[in-house]
Coordinates of C-alpha atoms and ligand atoms in Angstrom, one line a residue:
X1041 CA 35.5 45.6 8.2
X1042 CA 33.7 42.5 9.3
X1043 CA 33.1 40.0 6.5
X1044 CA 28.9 39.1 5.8
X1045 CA 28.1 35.9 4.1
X1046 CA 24.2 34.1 3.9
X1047 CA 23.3 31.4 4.9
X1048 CA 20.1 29.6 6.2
X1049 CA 18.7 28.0 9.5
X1050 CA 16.5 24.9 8.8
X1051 CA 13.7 24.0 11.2
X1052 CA 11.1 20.8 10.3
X1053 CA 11.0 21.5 6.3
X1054 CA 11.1 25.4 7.1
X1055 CA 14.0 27.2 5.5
X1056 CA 14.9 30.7 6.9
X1057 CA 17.7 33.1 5.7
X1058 CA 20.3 34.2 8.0
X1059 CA 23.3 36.4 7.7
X1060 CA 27.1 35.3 9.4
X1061 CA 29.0 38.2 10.1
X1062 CA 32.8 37.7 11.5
X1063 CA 35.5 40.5 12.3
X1064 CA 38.7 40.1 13.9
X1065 CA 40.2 42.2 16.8
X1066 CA 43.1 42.1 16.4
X1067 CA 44.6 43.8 19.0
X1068 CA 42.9 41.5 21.7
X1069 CA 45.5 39.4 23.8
X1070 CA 42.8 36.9 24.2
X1071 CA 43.4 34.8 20.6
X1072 CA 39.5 33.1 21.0
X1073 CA 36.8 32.6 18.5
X1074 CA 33.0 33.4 20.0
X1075 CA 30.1 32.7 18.4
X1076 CA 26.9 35.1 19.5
X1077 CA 23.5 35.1 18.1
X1078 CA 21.3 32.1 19.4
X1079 CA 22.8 29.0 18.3
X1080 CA 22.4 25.3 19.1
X1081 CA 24.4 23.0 20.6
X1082 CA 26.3 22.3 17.0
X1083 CA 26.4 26.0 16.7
X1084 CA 28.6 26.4 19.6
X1085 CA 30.4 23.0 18.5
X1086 CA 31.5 24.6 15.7
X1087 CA 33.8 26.7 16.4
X1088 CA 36.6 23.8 17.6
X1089 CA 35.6 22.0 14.1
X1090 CA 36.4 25.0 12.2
X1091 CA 39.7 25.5 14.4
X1092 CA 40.6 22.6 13.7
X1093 CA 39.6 22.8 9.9
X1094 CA 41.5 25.4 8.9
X1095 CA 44.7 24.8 10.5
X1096 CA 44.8 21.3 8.7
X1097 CA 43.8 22.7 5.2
X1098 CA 47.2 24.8 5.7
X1099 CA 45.7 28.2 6.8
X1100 CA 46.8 30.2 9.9
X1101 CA 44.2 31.0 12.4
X1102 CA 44.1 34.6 12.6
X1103 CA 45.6 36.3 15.6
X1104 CA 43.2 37.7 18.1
X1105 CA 39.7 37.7 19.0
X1106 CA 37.3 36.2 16.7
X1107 CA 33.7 37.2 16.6
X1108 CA 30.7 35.5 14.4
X1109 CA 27.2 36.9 15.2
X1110 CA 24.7 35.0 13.4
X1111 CA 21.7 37.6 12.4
X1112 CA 18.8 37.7 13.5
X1113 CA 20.1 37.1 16.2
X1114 CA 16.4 36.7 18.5
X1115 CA 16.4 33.8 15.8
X1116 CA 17.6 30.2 17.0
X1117 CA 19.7 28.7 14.5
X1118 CA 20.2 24.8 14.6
X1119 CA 22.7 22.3 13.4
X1120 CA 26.3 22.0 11.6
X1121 CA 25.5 23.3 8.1
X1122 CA 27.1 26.7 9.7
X1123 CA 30.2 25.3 9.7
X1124 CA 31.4 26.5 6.6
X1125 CA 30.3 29.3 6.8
X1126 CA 32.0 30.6 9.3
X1127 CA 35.3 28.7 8.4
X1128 CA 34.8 30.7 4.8
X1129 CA 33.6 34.4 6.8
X1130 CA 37.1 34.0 9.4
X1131 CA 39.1 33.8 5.9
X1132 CA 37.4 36.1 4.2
X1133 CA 38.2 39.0 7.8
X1134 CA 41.6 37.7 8.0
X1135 CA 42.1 38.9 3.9
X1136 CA 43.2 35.0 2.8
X1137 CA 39.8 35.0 0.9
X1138 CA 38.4 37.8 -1.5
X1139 CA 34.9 38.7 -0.2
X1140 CA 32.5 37.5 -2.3
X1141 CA 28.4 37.1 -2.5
X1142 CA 28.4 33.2 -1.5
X1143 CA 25.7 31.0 0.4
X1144 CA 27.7 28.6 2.3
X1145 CA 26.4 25.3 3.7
X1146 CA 28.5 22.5 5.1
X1147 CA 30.0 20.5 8.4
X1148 CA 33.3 20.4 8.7
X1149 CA 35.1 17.5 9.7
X1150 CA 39.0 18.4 11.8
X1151 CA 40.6 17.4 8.6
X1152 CA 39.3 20.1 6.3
X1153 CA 36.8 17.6 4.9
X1154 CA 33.0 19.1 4.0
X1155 CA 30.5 16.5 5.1
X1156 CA 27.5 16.5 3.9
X1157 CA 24.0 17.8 6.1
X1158 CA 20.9 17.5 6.1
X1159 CA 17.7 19.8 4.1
X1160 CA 20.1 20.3 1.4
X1161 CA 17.3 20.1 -0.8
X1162 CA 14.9 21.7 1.1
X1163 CA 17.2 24.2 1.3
X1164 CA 18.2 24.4 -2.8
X1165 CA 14.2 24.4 -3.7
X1166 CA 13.2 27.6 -1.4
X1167 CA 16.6 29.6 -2.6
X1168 CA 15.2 28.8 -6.1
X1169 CA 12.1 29.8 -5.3
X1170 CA 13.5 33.0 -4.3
X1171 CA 15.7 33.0 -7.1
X1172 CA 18.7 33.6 -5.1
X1173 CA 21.2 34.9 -7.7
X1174 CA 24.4 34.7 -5.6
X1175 CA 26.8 31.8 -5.4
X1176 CA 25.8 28.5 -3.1
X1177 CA 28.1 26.2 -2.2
X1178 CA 27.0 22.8 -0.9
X1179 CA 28.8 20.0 0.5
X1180 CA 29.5 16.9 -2.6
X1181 CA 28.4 14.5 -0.5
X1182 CA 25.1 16.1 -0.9
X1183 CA 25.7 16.5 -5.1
X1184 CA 22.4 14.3 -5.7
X1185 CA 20.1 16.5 -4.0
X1186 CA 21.7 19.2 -5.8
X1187 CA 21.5 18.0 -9.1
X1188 CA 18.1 18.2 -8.2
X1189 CA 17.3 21.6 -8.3
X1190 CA 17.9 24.2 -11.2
X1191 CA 18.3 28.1 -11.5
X1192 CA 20.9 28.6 -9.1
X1193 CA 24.7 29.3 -9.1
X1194 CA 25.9 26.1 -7.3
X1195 CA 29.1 24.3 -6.5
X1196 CA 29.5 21.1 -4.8
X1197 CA 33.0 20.9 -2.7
X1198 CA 34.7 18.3 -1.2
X1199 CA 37.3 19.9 1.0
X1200 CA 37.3 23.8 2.7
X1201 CA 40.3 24.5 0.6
X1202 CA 38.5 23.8 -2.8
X1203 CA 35.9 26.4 -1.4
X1204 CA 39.2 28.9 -1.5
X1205 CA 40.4 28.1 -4.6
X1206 CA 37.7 28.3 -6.6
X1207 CA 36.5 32.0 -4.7
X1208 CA 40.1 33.0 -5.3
X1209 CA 40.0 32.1 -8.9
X1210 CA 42.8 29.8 -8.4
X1211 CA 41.4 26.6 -10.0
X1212 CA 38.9 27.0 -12.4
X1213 CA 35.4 24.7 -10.9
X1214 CA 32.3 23.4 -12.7
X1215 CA 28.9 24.2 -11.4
X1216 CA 27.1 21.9 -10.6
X1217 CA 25.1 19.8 -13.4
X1218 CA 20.8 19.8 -13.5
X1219 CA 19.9 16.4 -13.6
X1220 CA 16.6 16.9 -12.4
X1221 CA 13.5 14.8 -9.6
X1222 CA 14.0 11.0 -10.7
X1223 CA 10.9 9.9 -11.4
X1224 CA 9.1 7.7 -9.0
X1225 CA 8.7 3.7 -9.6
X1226 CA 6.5 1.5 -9.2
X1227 CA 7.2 -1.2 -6.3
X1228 CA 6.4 -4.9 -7.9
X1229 CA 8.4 -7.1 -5.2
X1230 CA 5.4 -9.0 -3.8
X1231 CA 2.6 -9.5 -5.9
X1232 CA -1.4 -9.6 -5.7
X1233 CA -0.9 -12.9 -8.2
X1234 CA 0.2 -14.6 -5.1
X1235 CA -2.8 -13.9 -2.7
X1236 CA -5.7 -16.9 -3.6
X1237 CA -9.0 -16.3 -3.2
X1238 CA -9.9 -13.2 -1.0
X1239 CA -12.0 -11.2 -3.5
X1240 CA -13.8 -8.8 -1.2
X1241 CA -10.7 -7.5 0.5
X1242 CA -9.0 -7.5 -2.9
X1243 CA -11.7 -5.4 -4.0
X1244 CA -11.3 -3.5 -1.2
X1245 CA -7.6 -2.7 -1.7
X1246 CA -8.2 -1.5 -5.3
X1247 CA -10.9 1.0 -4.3
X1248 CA -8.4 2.2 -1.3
X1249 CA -5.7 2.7 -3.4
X1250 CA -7.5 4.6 -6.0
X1251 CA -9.0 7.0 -4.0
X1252 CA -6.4 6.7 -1.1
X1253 CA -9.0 5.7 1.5
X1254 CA -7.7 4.7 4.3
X1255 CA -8.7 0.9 5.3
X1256 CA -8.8 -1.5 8.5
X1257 CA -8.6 -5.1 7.8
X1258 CA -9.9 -7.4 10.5
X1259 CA -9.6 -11.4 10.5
X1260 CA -8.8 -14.3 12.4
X1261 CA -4.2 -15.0 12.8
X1262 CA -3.5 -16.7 9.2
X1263 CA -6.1 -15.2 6.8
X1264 CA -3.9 -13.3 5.0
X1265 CA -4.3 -10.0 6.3
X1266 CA -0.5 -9.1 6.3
X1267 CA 0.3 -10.7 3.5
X1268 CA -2.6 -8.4 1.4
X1269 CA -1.4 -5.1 3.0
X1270 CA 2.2 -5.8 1.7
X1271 CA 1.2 -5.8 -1.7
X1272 CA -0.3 -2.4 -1.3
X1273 CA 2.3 -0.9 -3.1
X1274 CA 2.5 -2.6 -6.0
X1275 CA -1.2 -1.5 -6.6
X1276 CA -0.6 2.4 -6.2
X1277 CA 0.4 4.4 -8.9
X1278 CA 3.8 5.9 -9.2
X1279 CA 3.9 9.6 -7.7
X1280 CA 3.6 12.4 -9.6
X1281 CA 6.7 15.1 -9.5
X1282 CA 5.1 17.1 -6.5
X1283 CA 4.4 14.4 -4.6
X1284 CA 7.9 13.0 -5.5
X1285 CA 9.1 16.2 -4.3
X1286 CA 7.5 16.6 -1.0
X1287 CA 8.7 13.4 -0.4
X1288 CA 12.3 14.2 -0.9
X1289 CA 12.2 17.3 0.9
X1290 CA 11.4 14.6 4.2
X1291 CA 13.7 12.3 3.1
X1292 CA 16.6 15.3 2.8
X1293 CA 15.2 16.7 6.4
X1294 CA 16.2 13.0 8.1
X1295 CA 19.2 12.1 6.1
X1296 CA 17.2 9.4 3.7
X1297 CA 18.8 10.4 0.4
X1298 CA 20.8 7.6 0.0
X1299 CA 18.9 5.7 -3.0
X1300 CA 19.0 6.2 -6.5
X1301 CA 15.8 5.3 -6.6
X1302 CA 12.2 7.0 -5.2
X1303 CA 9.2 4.9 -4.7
X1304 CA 5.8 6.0 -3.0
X1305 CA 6.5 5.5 1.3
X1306 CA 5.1 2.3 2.6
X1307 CA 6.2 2.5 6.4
X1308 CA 5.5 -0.6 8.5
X1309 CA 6.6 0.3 11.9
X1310 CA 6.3 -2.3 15.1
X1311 CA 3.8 -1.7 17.8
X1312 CA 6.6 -1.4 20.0
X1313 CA 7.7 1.8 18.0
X1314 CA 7.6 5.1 20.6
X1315 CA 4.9 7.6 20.4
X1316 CA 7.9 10.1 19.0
X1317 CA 9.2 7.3 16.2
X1318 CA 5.6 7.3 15.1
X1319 CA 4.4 10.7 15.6
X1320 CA 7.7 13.2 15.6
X1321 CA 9.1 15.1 18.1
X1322 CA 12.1 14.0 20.8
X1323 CA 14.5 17.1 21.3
X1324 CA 15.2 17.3 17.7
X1325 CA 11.8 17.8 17.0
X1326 CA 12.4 14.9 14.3
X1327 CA 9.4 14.1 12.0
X1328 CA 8.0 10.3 12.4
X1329 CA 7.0 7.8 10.4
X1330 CA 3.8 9.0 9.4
X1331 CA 5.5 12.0 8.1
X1332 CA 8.0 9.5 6.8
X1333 CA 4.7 8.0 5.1
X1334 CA 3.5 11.2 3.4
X1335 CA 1.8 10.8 0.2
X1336 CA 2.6 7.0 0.9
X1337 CA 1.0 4.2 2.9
X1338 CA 1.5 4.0 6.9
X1339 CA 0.5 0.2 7.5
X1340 CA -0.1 -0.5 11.2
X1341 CA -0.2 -4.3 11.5
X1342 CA -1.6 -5.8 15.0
X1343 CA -3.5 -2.3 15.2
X1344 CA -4.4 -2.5 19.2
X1345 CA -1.4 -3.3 20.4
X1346 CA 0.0 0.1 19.8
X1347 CA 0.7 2.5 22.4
X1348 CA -2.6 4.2 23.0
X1349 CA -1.4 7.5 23.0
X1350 CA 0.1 6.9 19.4
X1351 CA -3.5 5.5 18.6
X1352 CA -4.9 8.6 19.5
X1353 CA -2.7 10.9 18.3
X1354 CA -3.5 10.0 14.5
X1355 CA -6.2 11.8 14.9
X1356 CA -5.1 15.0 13.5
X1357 CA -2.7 13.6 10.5
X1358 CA -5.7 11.2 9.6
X1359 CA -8.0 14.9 9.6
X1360 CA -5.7 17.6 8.3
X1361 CA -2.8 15.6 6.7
X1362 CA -0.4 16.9 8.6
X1363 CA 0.9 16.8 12.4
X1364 CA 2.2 19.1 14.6
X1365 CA 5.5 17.9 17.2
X1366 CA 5.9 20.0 20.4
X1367 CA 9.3 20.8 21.5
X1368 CA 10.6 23.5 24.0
X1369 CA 9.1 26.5 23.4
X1370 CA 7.8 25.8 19.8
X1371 CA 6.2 23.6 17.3
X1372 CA 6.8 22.7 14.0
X1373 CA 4.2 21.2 11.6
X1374 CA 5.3 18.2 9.1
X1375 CA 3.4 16.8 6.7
X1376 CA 1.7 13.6 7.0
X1377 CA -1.4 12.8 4.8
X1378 CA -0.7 8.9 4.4
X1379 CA -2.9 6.4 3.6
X1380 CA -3.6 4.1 6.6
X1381 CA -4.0 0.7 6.6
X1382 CA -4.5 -1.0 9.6
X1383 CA -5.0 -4.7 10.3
X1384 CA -5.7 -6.4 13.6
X1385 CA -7.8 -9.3 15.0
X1386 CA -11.2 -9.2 16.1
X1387 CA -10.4 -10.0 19.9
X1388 CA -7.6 -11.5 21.7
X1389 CA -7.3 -14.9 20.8
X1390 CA -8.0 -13.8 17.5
X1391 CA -11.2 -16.3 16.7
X1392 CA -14.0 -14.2 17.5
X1393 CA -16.4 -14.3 14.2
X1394 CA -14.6 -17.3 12.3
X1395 CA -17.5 -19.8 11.9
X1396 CA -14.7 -22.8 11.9
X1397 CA -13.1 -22.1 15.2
X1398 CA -13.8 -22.0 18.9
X1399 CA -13.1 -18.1 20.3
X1400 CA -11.9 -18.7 24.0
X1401 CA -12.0 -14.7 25.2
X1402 CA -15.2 -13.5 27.4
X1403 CA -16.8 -10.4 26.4
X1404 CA -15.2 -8.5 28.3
X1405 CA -11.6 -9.4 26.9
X1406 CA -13.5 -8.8 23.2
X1407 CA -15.0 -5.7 24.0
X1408 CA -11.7 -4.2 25.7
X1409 CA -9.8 -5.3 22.8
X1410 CA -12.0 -3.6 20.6
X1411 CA -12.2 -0.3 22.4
X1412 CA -8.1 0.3 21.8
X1413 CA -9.2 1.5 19.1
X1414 CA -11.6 4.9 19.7
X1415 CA -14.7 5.7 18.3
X1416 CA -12.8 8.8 16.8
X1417 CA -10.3 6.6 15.3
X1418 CA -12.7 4.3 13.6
X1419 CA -14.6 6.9 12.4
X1420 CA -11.7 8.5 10.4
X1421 CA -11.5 5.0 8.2
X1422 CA -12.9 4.9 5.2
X1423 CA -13.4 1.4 4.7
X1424 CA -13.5 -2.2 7.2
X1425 CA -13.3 -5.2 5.8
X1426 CA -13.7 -8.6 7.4
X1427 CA -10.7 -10.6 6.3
X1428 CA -12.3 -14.5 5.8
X1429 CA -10.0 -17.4 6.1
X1430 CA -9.6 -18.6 3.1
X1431 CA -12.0 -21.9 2.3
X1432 CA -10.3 -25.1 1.8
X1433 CA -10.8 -25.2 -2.3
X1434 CA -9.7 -22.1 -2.7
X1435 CA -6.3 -23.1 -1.3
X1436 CA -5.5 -25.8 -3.5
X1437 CA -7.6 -24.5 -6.6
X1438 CA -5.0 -24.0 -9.6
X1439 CA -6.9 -21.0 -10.6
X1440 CA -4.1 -18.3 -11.2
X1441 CA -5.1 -15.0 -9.8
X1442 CA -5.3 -11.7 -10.7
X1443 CA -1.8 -9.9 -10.6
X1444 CA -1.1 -6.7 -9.3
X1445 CA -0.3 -4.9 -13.0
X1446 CA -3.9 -5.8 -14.0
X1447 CA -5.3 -3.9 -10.6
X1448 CA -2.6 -1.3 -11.1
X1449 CA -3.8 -0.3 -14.9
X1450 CA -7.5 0.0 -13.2
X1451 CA -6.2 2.4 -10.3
X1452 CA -4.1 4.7 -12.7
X1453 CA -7.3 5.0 -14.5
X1454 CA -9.6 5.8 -11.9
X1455 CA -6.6 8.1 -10.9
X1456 CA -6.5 10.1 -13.8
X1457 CA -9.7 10.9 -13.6
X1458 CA -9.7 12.6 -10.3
X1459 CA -6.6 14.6 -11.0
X1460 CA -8.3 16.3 -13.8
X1461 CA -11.4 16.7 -12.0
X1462 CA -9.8 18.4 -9.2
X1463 CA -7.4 19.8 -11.4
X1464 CA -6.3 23.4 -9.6
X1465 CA -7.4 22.6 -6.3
X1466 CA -4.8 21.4 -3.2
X1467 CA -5.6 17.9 -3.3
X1468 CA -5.8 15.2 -6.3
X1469 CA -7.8 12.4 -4.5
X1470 CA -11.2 11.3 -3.6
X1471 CA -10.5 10.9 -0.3
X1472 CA -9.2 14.4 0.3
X1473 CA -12.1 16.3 -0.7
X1474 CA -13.1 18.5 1.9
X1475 CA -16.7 18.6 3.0
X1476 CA -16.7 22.1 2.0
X1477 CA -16.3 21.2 -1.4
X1478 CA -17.6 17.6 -0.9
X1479 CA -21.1 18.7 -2.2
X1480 CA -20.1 20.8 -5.2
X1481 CA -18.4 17.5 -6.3
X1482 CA -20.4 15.1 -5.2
X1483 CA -24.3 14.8 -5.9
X1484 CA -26.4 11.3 -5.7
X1485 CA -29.6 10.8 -7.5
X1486 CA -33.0 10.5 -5.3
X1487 CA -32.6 6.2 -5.1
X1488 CA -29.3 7.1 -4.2
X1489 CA -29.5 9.4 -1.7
X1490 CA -32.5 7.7 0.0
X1491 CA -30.4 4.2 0.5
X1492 CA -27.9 6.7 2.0
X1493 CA -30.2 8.0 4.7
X1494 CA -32.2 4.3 5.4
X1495 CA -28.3 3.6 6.4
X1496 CA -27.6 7.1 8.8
X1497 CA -30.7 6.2 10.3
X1498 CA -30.1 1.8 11.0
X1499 CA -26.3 2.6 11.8
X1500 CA -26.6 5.6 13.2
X1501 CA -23.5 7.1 11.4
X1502 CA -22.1 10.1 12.1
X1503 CA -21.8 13.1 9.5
X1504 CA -17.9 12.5 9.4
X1505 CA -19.3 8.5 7.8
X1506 CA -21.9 10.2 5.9
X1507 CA -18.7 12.2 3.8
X1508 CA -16.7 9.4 3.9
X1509 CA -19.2 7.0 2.3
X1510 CA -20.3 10.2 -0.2
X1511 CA -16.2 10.1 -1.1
X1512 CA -16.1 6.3 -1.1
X1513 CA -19.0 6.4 -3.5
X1514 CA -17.2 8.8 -6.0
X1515 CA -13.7 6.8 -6.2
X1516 CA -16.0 3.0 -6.8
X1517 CA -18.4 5.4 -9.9
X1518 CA -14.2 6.1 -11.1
X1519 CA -13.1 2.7 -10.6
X1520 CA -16.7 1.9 -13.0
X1521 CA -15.5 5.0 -15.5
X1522 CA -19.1 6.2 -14.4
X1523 CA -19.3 10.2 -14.4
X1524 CA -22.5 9.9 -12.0
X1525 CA -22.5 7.7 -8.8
X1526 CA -24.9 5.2 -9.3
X1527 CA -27.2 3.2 -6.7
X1528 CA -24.8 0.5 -6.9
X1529 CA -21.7 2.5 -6.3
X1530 CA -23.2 3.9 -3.1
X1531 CA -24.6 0.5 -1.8
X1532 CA -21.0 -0.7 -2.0
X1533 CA -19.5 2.0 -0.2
X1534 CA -21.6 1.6 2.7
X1535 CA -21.1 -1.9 3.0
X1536 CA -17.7 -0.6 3.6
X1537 CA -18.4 1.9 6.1
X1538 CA -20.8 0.1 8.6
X1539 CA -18.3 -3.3 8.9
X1540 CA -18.0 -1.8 12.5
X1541 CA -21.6 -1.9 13.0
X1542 CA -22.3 -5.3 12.4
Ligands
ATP2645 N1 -5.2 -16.0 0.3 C1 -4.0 -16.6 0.5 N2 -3.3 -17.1 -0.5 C2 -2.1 -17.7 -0.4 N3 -1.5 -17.8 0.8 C3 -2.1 -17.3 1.9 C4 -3.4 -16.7 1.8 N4 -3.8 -16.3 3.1 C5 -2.8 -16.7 3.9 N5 -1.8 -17.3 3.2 C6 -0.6 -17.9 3.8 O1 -0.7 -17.7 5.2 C7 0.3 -17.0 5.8 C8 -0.1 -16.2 6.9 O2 -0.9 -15.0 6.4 P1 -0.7 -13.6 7.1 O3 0.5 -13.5 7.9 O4 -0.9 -12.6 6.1 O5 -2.0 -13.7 8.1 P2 -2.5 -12.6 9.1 O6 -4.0 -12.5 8.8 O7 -1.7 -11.4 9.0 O8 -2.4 -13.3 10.5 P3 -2.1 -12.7 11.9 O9 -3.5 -12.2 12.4 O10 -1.7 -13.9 12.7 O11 -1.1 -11.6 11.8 C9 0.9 -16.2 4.6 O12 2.2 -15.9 4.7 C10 0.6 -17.1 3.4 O13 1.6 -18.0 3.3
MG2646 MG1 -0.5 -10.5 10.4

């Protein structure tokens, strides 16, 4: 009788049940082991790990011809987490091991060691979901993801032939303990006390991390505009325990797990970075950084001199929140609803606009500058700010400045507030009201409304900007604890959203 165990195939953050079947023929002269049933590279690996494995945790590989078909079998199946598996199915055929209902998952190394893999916890939170009621084992290595997930019968292991002892009821083993999601901190490194002067695109800041609106800051080299994105994070509220989740489920699916502590993304990556370290994909199909910057910020400083192609291509994260990576014959969709922040200079030299200094580009050099970044692009920003160079009493003026725990207690606040009103529904943010529901949210008084169309008509803003200011609008009335959006809060907004314009 062939031995059956479960086990699971993990593709992007999707977790899908398979079954590992061995049997032994014994009477074959040809002592192999084959491995059938779609597997990757690591798949077909495996089999000279888990040789290797067993012989040096003191087991004799069985005599004859080994065969493992992983089921489905028209269903790839990717990576080393089969290892163990199969290790634990060719003892349980050859009789060493008692057959038992267990979920495997584990690399091995040639010693007999279980390394740890990755989507442990990706894994964990689906089998919970389906309230899988046999036995998992997971590798210790991963023990912190797995102290992460309760309702299931789990073991952590260390070596192949703790895996035997405790399914032989040899040694007596603990499950594992639930410890539960750590909550998520704040991040209070760099502080907005720091920044002098720069009101408006403090201001700014405050409204973008309340309603996570994503913002472009432009200004001349030196006026700060690095130095204000950096201290975005210490500005946002922590993350609530599902967005501390989805994050972790990323984190697990790349190997990040490695801190004890979870803050809210901020990703910063170099305009040198690929198109597939930004966006995801490469043979792998590995998700990039702005899936790395879900439910976080993705700051992109020096904005046009990214790759254009990775310009362009966060277009659909920056719509739908998530972003789709093409790889041989399928695609797999990651999250990736960030908030963008995005700072560049207005041409070139970088003087264009500052009424102090002399810009040496022609328009041509301003105007191709400009243009890296698309009309579509632009469009999908919620708010520009010019960054000003900061004036020359401002510099040395002893004035201490607001700090970023003052701004912070102001964002929760306007937070909460949208959380409960959008209590129930997918998103929890201003900015991620969709214009299907934008309306039923979202009404303006006549004064209002009719400052709203003098601006469609003058800027000739499209109905994407229109939504965006309406949204923009509704996070400044929270900021003000106002339950109607007043004149004022709409006049600000599209201040915000017609920058470009100018
Ligand atoms: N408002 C400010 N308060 C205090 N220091 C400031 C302020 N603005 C700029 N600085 C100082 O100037 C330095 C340069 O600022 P920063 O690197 O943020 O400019 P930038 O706008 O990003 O310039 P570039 O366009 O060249 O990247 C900062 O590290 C800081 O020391
Ligand atoms: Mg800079």
């Amino acid at each position: 009788m062939p031995a059956k165990l479960s086990s699971v195939t993990v593709v992007g953050l999707n977790v899908t049940p398979i079954e590992v079947e061995v049997d032994i023929d014994r009477k074959s002269i040809i002592h192999d082991v084959d491995i059938v049933g779609l597997g990757d590279t690591a798949v077909k690996e495996s089999k000279k790990r888990v040789k290797s494995a067993l012989r040096n945790s003191g087991f004799k590989f069985p005599q004859g011809k080994v065969v493992v078909n992983l089921a489905p079998a028209d269903l790839k199946k990717e990576g080393s987490l089969l290892d163990l598996p199969i290790a634990v199915g060719i003892l349980q055929a050859s009789g060493v091991l008692q057959r038992a209902d267990i979920l495997a998952l584990g690399e091995l190394s040639l010693d007999g060691k279980i390394r740890s893999v990755r989507g442990i916890l990706t894994t964990l939170l689906f089998l919970s979901e389906i309230h899988y009621e046999g036995i998992v084992v997971v590798p210790e290595e991963n023990l912190r993801e797995a102290q992460m997930v309760d309702g299931l019968k789990l073991y952590a292991f260390a070596e192949l032939k703790e895996v035997v002892e405790f399914i032989n009821g040899v040694v007596k083993y603990e499950p594992v303990s639930f410890r539960g999601i750590p909550p998520a901190e704040y991040e209070s490194e760099l502080d907005f006390a720091d920044v002098k002067g720069q009101a408006v695109a403090k201001r700014a800041l405050e409204i973008a991390a309340a309603g996570f609106h994503n913002v472009l800051m432009r200004g001349s080299p030196g006026s700060g505009k690095t130095m204000l994105a950096r201290r975005i994070p210490s500005i946002m509220p922590p993350m609530t325990d599902d967005e501390t989740i989805e994050v972790l489920k990323i984190y697990s699916t790349v190997g990040m797990m490695n801190s004890n502590r979870i803050f809210r993304p901020f990703r910063s990556p170099h305009h040198t970075a690929s198109s597939v370290a930004i966006i995801g994909g490469g043979n792998d199909a590995k998700p990039g950084e702005v899936t790395l910057a879900h439910n976080g910020v993705l700051f992109l400083d020096e904005f046009p001199e990214f790759r254009r192609d990775v310009i362009e291509a966060l277009r659909q994260p920056l719509e739908e929140g998530t972003v789709t990576v093409a790889r041989a014959k399928m695609t797999i969709t990651y999250p990736a609803r960030f908030m963008l922040v995005a700072a560049m200079n207005p041409c070139p030299c970088g003087n264009y606009g500052d009424p102090k200094a002399v810009c040496s580009c022609t328009p041509y050099d301003i105007i191709r500058y400009n243009k890296k970044i698309s009309g579509p692009v632009l469009d999908r920003i919620d708010i520009i700010i010019q960054v000003q160079k900061m004036e020359f009493d401002e510099y040395f003026s002893k004035q201490a400045s607001e700090s970023s725990n003052e701004i912070r207690n102001r964002v929760i606040a306007a937070r909460e507030i949208q959380y409960r009103r959008y209590a129930g529904y997918n998103f929890s943010t201003n900015s991620k009201l969709s214009s299907k529901l934008l309306r039923h949210f979202i009404q303006l008084d006549d004064r209002s409304e009719d400052i709203l169309k003098l601006a469609t008509m003058k800027f000739n803003l499209s109905n994407r900007s229109i939504d965006k200011i309406l949204r923009l609008s509704r996070t400044i009335a929270d900021l003000d604890k106002s339950d109607r959006i007043k004149l004022n809060h709409v006049a600000e907004a599209i201040q915000y959203k017609t920058q470009d314009h100018l």
